[in-house]
Short mmCIF file of C-alpha atoms and ligand atoms in Angstrom, two decimals:
data_model
loop_
_atom_site.label_atom_id
_atom_site.label_comp_id
_atom_site.label_asym_id
_atom_site.label_seq_id
_atom_site.Cartn_x
_atom_site.Cartn_y
_atom_site.Cartn_z
CA MET A 29 108.17 -2.33 -131.18
CA THR A 30 107.27 1.36 -131.54
CA MET A 31 103.59 2.18 -131.41
CA SER A 32 101.99 4.06 -134.29
CA PRO A 33 101.35 7.73 -133.52
CA THR A 34 97.94 9.36 -133.13
CA LEU A 35 97.57 12.43 -135.34
CA GLU A 36 96.65 15.35 -133.15
CA TYR A 37 95.72 18.97 -133.78
CA THR A 38 94.46 21.84 -131.64
CA LEU A 39 92.47 24.60 -133.33
CA ASN A 40 93.86 28.04 -132.54
CA PRO A 41 91.59 30.92 -131.43
CA GLN A 42 91.64 32.56 -134.86
CA GLU A 43 90.66 29.32 -136.57
CA VAL A 44 87.76 28.94 -134.14
CA THR A 45 86.56 32.51 -134.76
CA ASP A 46 86.80 32.08 -138.54
CA LEU A 47 85.07 28.70 -138.45
CA ARG A 48 82.15 30.00 -136.38
CA ALA A 49 81.71 32.92 -138.76
CA ALA A 50 81.94 30.66 -141.82
CA LEU A 51 79.21 28.40 -140.43
CA ALA A 52 76.73 31.14 -139.54
CA GLY A 53 74.66 30.51 -142.68
CA LEU A 54 74.53 26.75 -142.15
CA ARG A 55 73.59 27.24 -138.50
CA ALA A 56 70.63 29.42 -139.45
CA SER A 57 69.44 27.04 -142.19
CA ALA A 58 66.43 24.81 -141.58
CA LEU A 59 68.37 21.83 -142.94
CA SER A 60 70.05 19.90 -140.11
CA PRO A 61 73.04 17.56 -140.53
CA VAL A 62 70.89 14.95 -138.81
CA GLU A 63 69.03 14.72 -142.16
CA PRO A 64 70.55 12.96 -145.20
CA GLU A 65 69.58 15.86 -147.49
CA PHE A 66 72.09 18.10 -145.70
CA TYR A 67 74.96 16.15 -147.30
CA GLU A 68 73.50 16.36 -150.81
CA ARG A 69 73.11 20.13 -150.50
CA HIS A 70 76.40 20.86 -148.74
CA TRP A 71 78.82 18.29 -150.19
CA ASP A 72 81.32 21.12 -150.78
CA GLY A 73 81.06 22.31 -147.14
CA PRO A 74 84.58 21.13 -146.15
CA SER A 75 85.95 24.21 -147.91
CA LEU A 76 84.68 26.11 -144.85
CA LEU A 77 87.01 24.19 -142.50
CA PRO A 78 90.38 25.65 -141.47
CA GLY A 79 93.06 24.69 -144.02
CA ASN A 80 95.22 22.96 -141.41
CA LEU A 81 92.33 20.76 -140.35
CA ARG A 82 91.42 19.88 -143.94
CA ARG A 83 95.01 18.88 -144.63
CA LEU A 84 95.15 16.76 -141.48
CA LEU A 85 92.00 14.86 -142.49
CA ASP A 86 93.29 14.48 -146.05
CA ASP A 87 96.57 13.07 -144.77
CA PHE A 88 94.71 10.70 -142.45
CA ARG A 89 92.53 9.40 -145.29
CA ARG A 90 95.08 9.23 -148.10
CA ASN A 91 98.19 8.06 -146.29
CA GLU A 92 96.76 6.10 -143.35
CA PRO A 93 99.53 7.27 -141.00
CA SER A 94 97.61 6.26 -137.88
CA ALA A 95 94.58 4.46 -136.49
CA ALA A 96 93.15 7.63 -134.99
CA CYS A 97 93.16 11.36 -135.31
CA LEU A 98 92.26 13.79 -132.50
CA VAL A 99 91.19 17.39 -132.96
CA HIS A 100 90.90 19.58 -129.86
CA GLY A 101 89.42 23.00 -129.32
CA PHE A 102 86.02 23.03 -131.02
CA PRO A 103 83.81 25.40 -129.06
CA VAL A 104 80.90 23.90 -127.14
CA ASP A 105 78.52 26.08 -125.14
CA ASP A 106 77.49 23.95 -122.18
CA ALA A 107 74.33 26.00 -121.58
CA VAL A 108 73.21 25.66 -125.21
CA ALA A 109 73.88 21.90 -125.17
CA GLY A 110 71.68 21.66 -122.08
CA PRO A 111 71.41 18.58 -119.87
CA THR A 112 72.48 15.20 -121.21
CA PRO A 113 69.18 13.76 -122.54
CA GLU A 114 67.59 10.68 -121.02
CA HIS A 115 67.02 8.89 -124.29
CA TRP A 116 68.23 9.10 -127.91
CA GLU A 117 64.63 9.63 -129.09
CA ARG A 118 65.10 13.26 -127.95
CA PRO A 119 61.53 14.55 -128.45
CA GLU A 120 62.88 18.06 -127.91
CA GLY A 121 64.81 17.88 -131.24
CA TYR A 122 68.51 18.43 -132.04
CA GLY A 123 68.86 22.21 -131.96
CA SER A 124 71.03 22.04 -128.84
CA THR A 125 73.81 20.17 -130.67
CA ILE A 126 73.58 21.88 -134.05
CA GLU A 127 76.99 23.54 -133.70
CA SER A 128 78.95 20.35 -132.99
CA ASP A 129 76.83 18.44 -135.51
CA LEU A 130 77.95 20.92 -138.19
CA TYR A 131 81.63 20.49 -137.29
CA MET A 132 81.23 16.74 -137.48
CA ALA A 133 79.25 16.83 -140.73
CA LEU A 134 81.91 18.92 -142.48
CA CYS A 135 84.77 16.78 -141.16
CA GLY A 136 82.80 13.69 -142.22
CA LEU A 137 82.35 15.11 -145.73
CA ALA A 138 86.09 15.85 -145.85
CA LEU A 139 86.71 12.12 -145.32
CA GLY A 140 84.00 10.70 -147.61
CA GLU A 141 80.27 10.08 -147.50
CA PRO A 142 78.42 10.17 -144.18
CA PHE A 143 75.67 7.55 -143.89
CA SER A 144 73.62 5.72 -141.28
CA TRP A 145 71.97 2.36 -140.66
CA ALA A 146 68.17 2.19 -140.92
CA THR A 147 68.24 -0.02 -137.81
CA LEU A 148 69.69 2.60 -135.42
CA GLN A 149 68.19 5.76 -133.93
CA PHE A 150 65.61 6.10 -136.75
CA GLY A 151 68.46 6.29 -139.30
CA ARG A 152 69.52 9.76 -138.16
CA LEU A 153 72.90 10.68 -139.60
CA LEU A 154 74.21 12.03 -136.30
CA GLN A 155 73.49 9.86 -133.31
CA ASP A 156 73.82 10.00 -129.54
CA VAL A 157 76.14 8.07 -127.27
CA PHE A 158 75.14 8.40 -123.61
CA PRO A 159 74.01 6.10 -120.84
CA VAL A 160 70.34 5.10 -120.93
CA LYS A 161 68.60 3.93 -117.77
CA GLY A 162 68.04 0.18 -117.89
CA ASP A 163 70.87 -0.37 -120.41
CA GLU A 164 73.72 -0.34 -117.84
CA GLN A 165 74.97 -3.83 -118.68
CA ARG A 166 74.48 -3.63 -122.45
CA MET A 167 77.38 -3.84 -124.90
CA SER A 168 76.42 -0.64 -126.69
CA GLY A 169 77.01 3.09 -126.57
CA HIS A 170 74.11 3.27 -124.09
CA GLY A 171 75.65 0.94 -121.51
CA SER A 172 77.77 2.13 -118.60
CA GLU A 173 78.49 -0.39 -115.82
CA ALA A 174 79.77 -2.92 -118.34
CA PHE A 175 83.19 -2.32 -119.91
CA LEU A 176 82.41 -1.96 -123.62
CA LEU A 177 84.67 -4.59 -125.17
CA PHE A 178 86.92 -4.09 -128.19
CA HIS A 179 85.16 -3.85 -131.52
CA THR A 180 85.23 -2.18 -134.90
CA ASP A 181 81.93 -0.51 -135.67
CA ASP A 182 79.26 -2.73 -137.23
CA ALA A 183 81.78 -5.46 -137.93
CA PHE A 184 79.00 -7.84 -139.00
CA ARG A 185 78.51 -5.76 -142.15
CA PRO A 186 80.87 -6.12 -145.14
CA ASP A 187 80.11 -2.45 -145.86
CA SER A 188 80.85 -1.17 -142.35
CA CYS A 189 82.09 2.40 -142.14
CA ASP A 190 85.64 3.43 -143.03
CA TYR A 191 85.65 6.20 -140.42
CA LEU A 192 83.91 6.70 -137.13
CA LEU A 193 83.70 10.20 -135.69
CA LEU A 194 83.01 10.76 -131.98
CA PHE A 195 82.65 14.26 -130.55
CA GLY A 196 82.69 15.13 -126.85
CA ILE A 197 79.72 17.26 -125.80
CA ARG A 198 80.36 16.48 -122.15
CA ASN A 199 82.67 14.12 -120.26
CA GLU A 200 83.14 15.59 -116.80
CA GLU A 201 84.54 12.40 -115.29
CA ARG A 202 86.97 11.97 -118.18
CA ILE A 203 85.83 8.43 -118.95
CA PRO A 204 88.23 7.09 -121.58
CA THR A 205 87.72 5.45 -124.91
CA TYR A 206 90.49 2.90 -125.63
CA ILE A 207 92.09 2.57 -129.03
CA SER A 208 94.18 -0.34 -130.27
CA SER A 209 95.80 -0.23 -133.68
CA ALA A 210 95.94 -3.37 -135.80
CA ARG A 211 99.36 -2.13 -136.85
CA ASP A 212 100.68 -2.40 -133.27
CA VAL A 213 99.66 -5.95 -132.47
CA SER A 214 102.29 -8.62 -132.47
CA LEU A 215 101.17 -12.11 -133.49
CA ASP A 216 102.98 -15.22 -134.62
CA ASP A 217 102.67 -16.26 -138.26
CA GLU A 218 100.30 -19.15 -137.54
CA HIS A 219 97.89 -16.91 -135.63
CA ARG A 220 98.04 -14.28 -138.37
CA ARG A 221 97.30 -16.92 -141.00
CA LEU A 222 94.30 -18.31 -139.08
CA LEU A 223 92.89 -14.85 -138.39
CA ALA A 224 93.09 -14.03 -142.11
CA GLU A 225 90.91 -17.02 -143.03
CA ALA A 226 87.10 -16.99 -143.15
CA ARG A 227 86.71 -18.95 -139.89
CA PHE A 228 84.72 -16.49 -137.73
CA HIS A 229 81.12 -15.45 -137.29
CA ILE A 230 80.29 -11.87 -136.37
CA VAL A 231 76.62 -11.13 -135.64
CA PRO A 232 74.86 -7.74 -135.29
CA ASP A 233 75.03 -6.09 -131.92
CA GLU A 234 71.68 -6.18 -130.14
CA GLU A 235 70.89 -2.49 -130.80
CA HIS A 236 70.49 -3.22 -134.53
CA ILE A 237 67.66 -5.58 -133.64
CA ARG A 238 66.17 -4.24 -130.42
CA GLN A 239 65.34 -0.73 -131.60
CA LEU A 240 63.25 -1.85 -134.59
CA GLU A 241 61.75 -4.85 -132.81
CA LEU A 242 60.25 -2.39 -130.35
CA ARG A 243 59.26 0.31 -132.84
CA ALA A 244 58.85 -1.13 -136.36
CA PRO A 245 58.79 -4.93 -136.33
CA ASP A 246 57.95 -5.14 -140.07
CA ASP A 247 60.80 -2.93 -141.22
CA PRO A 248 62.89 -4.60 -143.99
CA ALA A 249 66.05 -3.41 -142.23
CA LEU A 250 65.09 -5.49 -139.19
CA LEU A 251 64.56 -8.58 -141.35
CA ARG A 252 68.01 -8.10 -142.81
CA ALA A 253 69.61 -7.73 -139.37
CA LEU A 254 67.81 -10.88 -138.17
CA GLU A 255 69.15 -12.79 -141.16
CA ALA A 256 72.68 -11.58 -140.36
CA ARG A 257 72.17 -12.81 -136.79
CA ASP A 258 70.62 -16.17 -137.67
CA ARG A 259 72.67 -17.02 -140.75
CA PRO A 260 76.08 -15.36 -140.41
CA ARG A 261 78.66 -16.03 -143.12
CA PRO A 262 82.19 -16.92 -142.03
CA VAL A 263 84.56 -13.96 -142.34
CA PRO A 264 88.24 -13.28 -141.66
CA VAL A 265 89.28 -10.98 -138.79
CA LEU A 266 92.44 -9.71 -140.50
CA PHE A 267 92.48 -8.73 -144.16
CA GLY A 268 94.65 -6.85 -146.63
CA SER A 269 98.43 -7.04 -146.44
CA PRO A 270 99.59 -9.81 -144.05
CA SER A 271 102.31 -7.57 -142.63
CA ASN A 272 100.08 -4.51 -142.33
CA PRO A 273 96.58 -5.88 -141.97
CA TYR A 274 93.18 -4.29 -141.55
CA ILE A 275 90.92 -5.56 -138.81
CA ARG A 276 87.26 -6.49 -138.37
CA LEU A 277 86.02 -7.74 -135.01
CA ASP A 278 83.40 -7.38 -132.32
CA ALA A 279 84.47 -9.17 -129.15
CA PRO A 280 81.03 -9.61 -127.54
CA TYR A 281 79.33 -10.62 -130.81
CA MET A 282 81.73 -13.06 -132.42
CA SER A 283 82.77 -16.68 -132.28
CA CYS A 284 84.54 -19.27 -134.42
CA ALA A 285 82.41 -20.54 -137.31
CA GLY A 286 82.57 -24.11 -135.98
CA ASP A 287 84.44 -26.18 -133.44
CA ASP A 288 87.86 -24.70 -134.25
CA PRO A 289 90.23 -24.65 -131.27
CA ALA A 290 93.15 -23.36 -133.37
CA ALA A 291 91.14 -20.35 -134.59
CA GLU A 292 89.91 -19.78 -131.02
CA ARG A 293 93.48 -19.65 -129.74
CA ALA A 294 94.39 -17.17 -132.49
CA LEU A 295 91.43 -14.98 -131.54
CA ASP A 296 92.41 -15.15 -127.86
CA ALA A 297 95.95 -14.09 -128.81
CA LEU A 298 94.56 -11.14 -130.78
CA HIS A 299 92.32 -10.04 -127.88
CA ALA A 300 95.31 -10.19 -125.51
CA GLU A 301 97.32 -8.05 -127.91
CA LEU A 302 94.51 -5.50 -128.27
CA GLU A 303 94.53 -5.16 -124.48
CA ARG A 304 98.32 -4.87 -124.38
CA VAL A 305 98.60 -2.10 -126.96
CA ARG A 306 95.47 -0.16 -125.98
CA ARG A 307 95.76 3.56 -125.42
CA PRO A 308 93.25 5.69 -123.51
CA VAL A 309 91.78 8.77 -125.17
CA VAL A 310 89.52 11.13 -123.26
CA LEU A 311 86.87 12.81 -125.36
CA ASP A 312 86.69 16.06 -123.46
CA GLN A 313 84.15 18.71 -124.31
CA GLY A 314 85.02 20.02 -127.81
CA THR A 315 87.34 17.15 -128.78
CA LEU A 316 86.73 15.20 -131.98
CA LEU A 317 88.08 11.68 -132.35
CA VAL A 318 88.25 10.18 -135.84
CA LEU A 319 88.91 6.45 -135.94
CA ASP A 320 89.94 4.50 -139.01
CA ASN A 321 87.41 1.70 -138.52
CA HIS A 322 89.56 -0.83 -140.39
CA ILE A 323 92.77 -0.09 -138.49
CA ALA A 324 91.52 0.81 -134.99
CA ALA A 325 89.56 -1.38 -132.62
CA HIS A 326 87.99 0.61 -129.81
CA ALA A 327 86.52 0.01 -126.36
CA ARG A 328 85.14 2.13 -123.52
CA GLU A 329 85.79 2.14 -119.80
CA SER A 330 82.93 1.22 -117.45
CA PHE A 331 81.38 3.93 -115.31
CA THR A 332 78.43 4.68 -113.08
CA ALA A 333 75.77 6.85 -114.69
CA ARG A 334 73.97 9.46 -112.62
CA TYR A 335 71.02 10.22 -114.94
CA ASP A 336 70.93 13.78 -113.64
CA GLY A 337 71.71 15.58 -116.90
CA THR A 338 75.49 15.66 -116.33
CA ASP A 339 76.44 12.23 -117.72
CA ARG A 340 78.98 11.69 -120.45
CA TRP A 341 77.54 12.61 -123.86
CA LEU A 342 79.13 12.06 -127.27
CA ARG A 343 77.78 12.60 -130.79
CA LYS A 344 78.60 10.02 -133.42
CA LEU A 345 78.83 9.95 -137.23
CA ILE A 346 79.90 7.14 -139.58
CA VAL A 347 81.49 7.70 -142.97
CA SER A 348 82.23 5.55 -146.02
CA ARG A 349 85.09 6.51 -148.35
CA GLY A 350 82.61 6.51 -151.23
CA ARG A 351 78.92 5.92 -151.77
CA ARG A 352 79.42 2.97 -154.14
CA ARG A 353 79.81 0.66 -151.15
CA TRP A 354 76.11 1.02 -150.31
CA ALA A 355 74.57 2.38 -153.51
CA GLY A 356 71.35 0.50 -154.27
CA ASP A 357 71.18 -0.76 -150.73
CA SER A 358 69.56 2.23 -149.09
CA THR A 359 66.04 3.11 -148.09
CA ARG A 360 65.83 5.51 -151.07
CA PRO A 361 67.78 5.34 -154.35
CA GLY A 362 71.17 6.94 -153.84
CA GLY A 363 70.23 7.61 -150.23
CA ARG A 364 72.39 7.47 -147.17
CA ILE A 365 70.22 5.42 -144.84
CA VAL A 366 71.40 1.90 -145.43
CA LEU A 367 69.17 -1.17 -144.93
O1 AKG B 24 81.66 5.75 -125.82
C1 AKG B 24 82.73 5.52 -126.39
O2 AKG B 24 83.80 6.02 -126.05
C2 AKG B 24 82.76 4.56 -127.55
C3 AKG B 24 81.42 4.33 -128.14
C4 AKG B 24 81.45 3.19 -129.08
O3 AKG B 24 82.21 2.27 -128.93
C5 AKG B 24 80.57 3.15 -130.21
O4 AKG B 24 79.65 3.98 -130.30
O5 AKG B 24 80.78 2.29 -131.08
#
């Protein structure tokens, strides 16, 4: 069976020069893409992106030719980025990543509507992925020693993102992300049928609960996440066309809805296939990875963090194809910070 391709593009030097010039005004503005208001004001910002890049993202969204899309060659000034922070709270602010945040925000707008969860990193639209001391064994973007198992982002939510953007600020040791496409897995008909039935529970990953439990225990977003943990509804893992399915899973946070050995075997077969078809992608400095969150499952290699300012550091943005998916469900009417 041939594996589906990954769309790939490298910006040429002229495109980089033009892009930097086109973004000068946005860079100087007081409105940061970390804030939801940025996307209301600059919804037409994708017109500033190079035409080739816009077409690539359009193709990726409209035609679904692959599970992932890689764009190389965005400029990152290591000195401006500064040391990898110790914690996502970042009391020093986000000025050091404004340039890459702008690239991500415009690419995100080209794909749909960027949003965030009220439960994570204070609902900031652009978030950090780097190792945090004490979190080494956690199944989250802040773990390191533990291999981060295959998942689609926020699979416990029916309104999970359509696209996940990850941007390499720093990755000196070239620690890979792994991508497995639902279109590449080979399963027998019985396993496919079982996986397409609502026989599985997926609960929130612990970050959705831990961050607010520590900082805002009365937040309504926390209560909602606790309900999703304590009263999960059974969901299918595969959906859409049986021959070309979409996927929803979170290996460390899922189980069968009851005692269901047949469904368990089907899930084991799927996990084995995800391992078999996985492909490593290294998010080098200046590389953007866009994942179709309903076609790609992703994982991350384990590594040893140094906590000396040189650790791997990614920025992350999630995008919905349209705001109707979460309209009325946000912290403010029409807002982008979803409860
Ligand atoms: O660090 C990575 O490569 C992946 C991070 C990840 O899985 C996530 O943020 O959901």
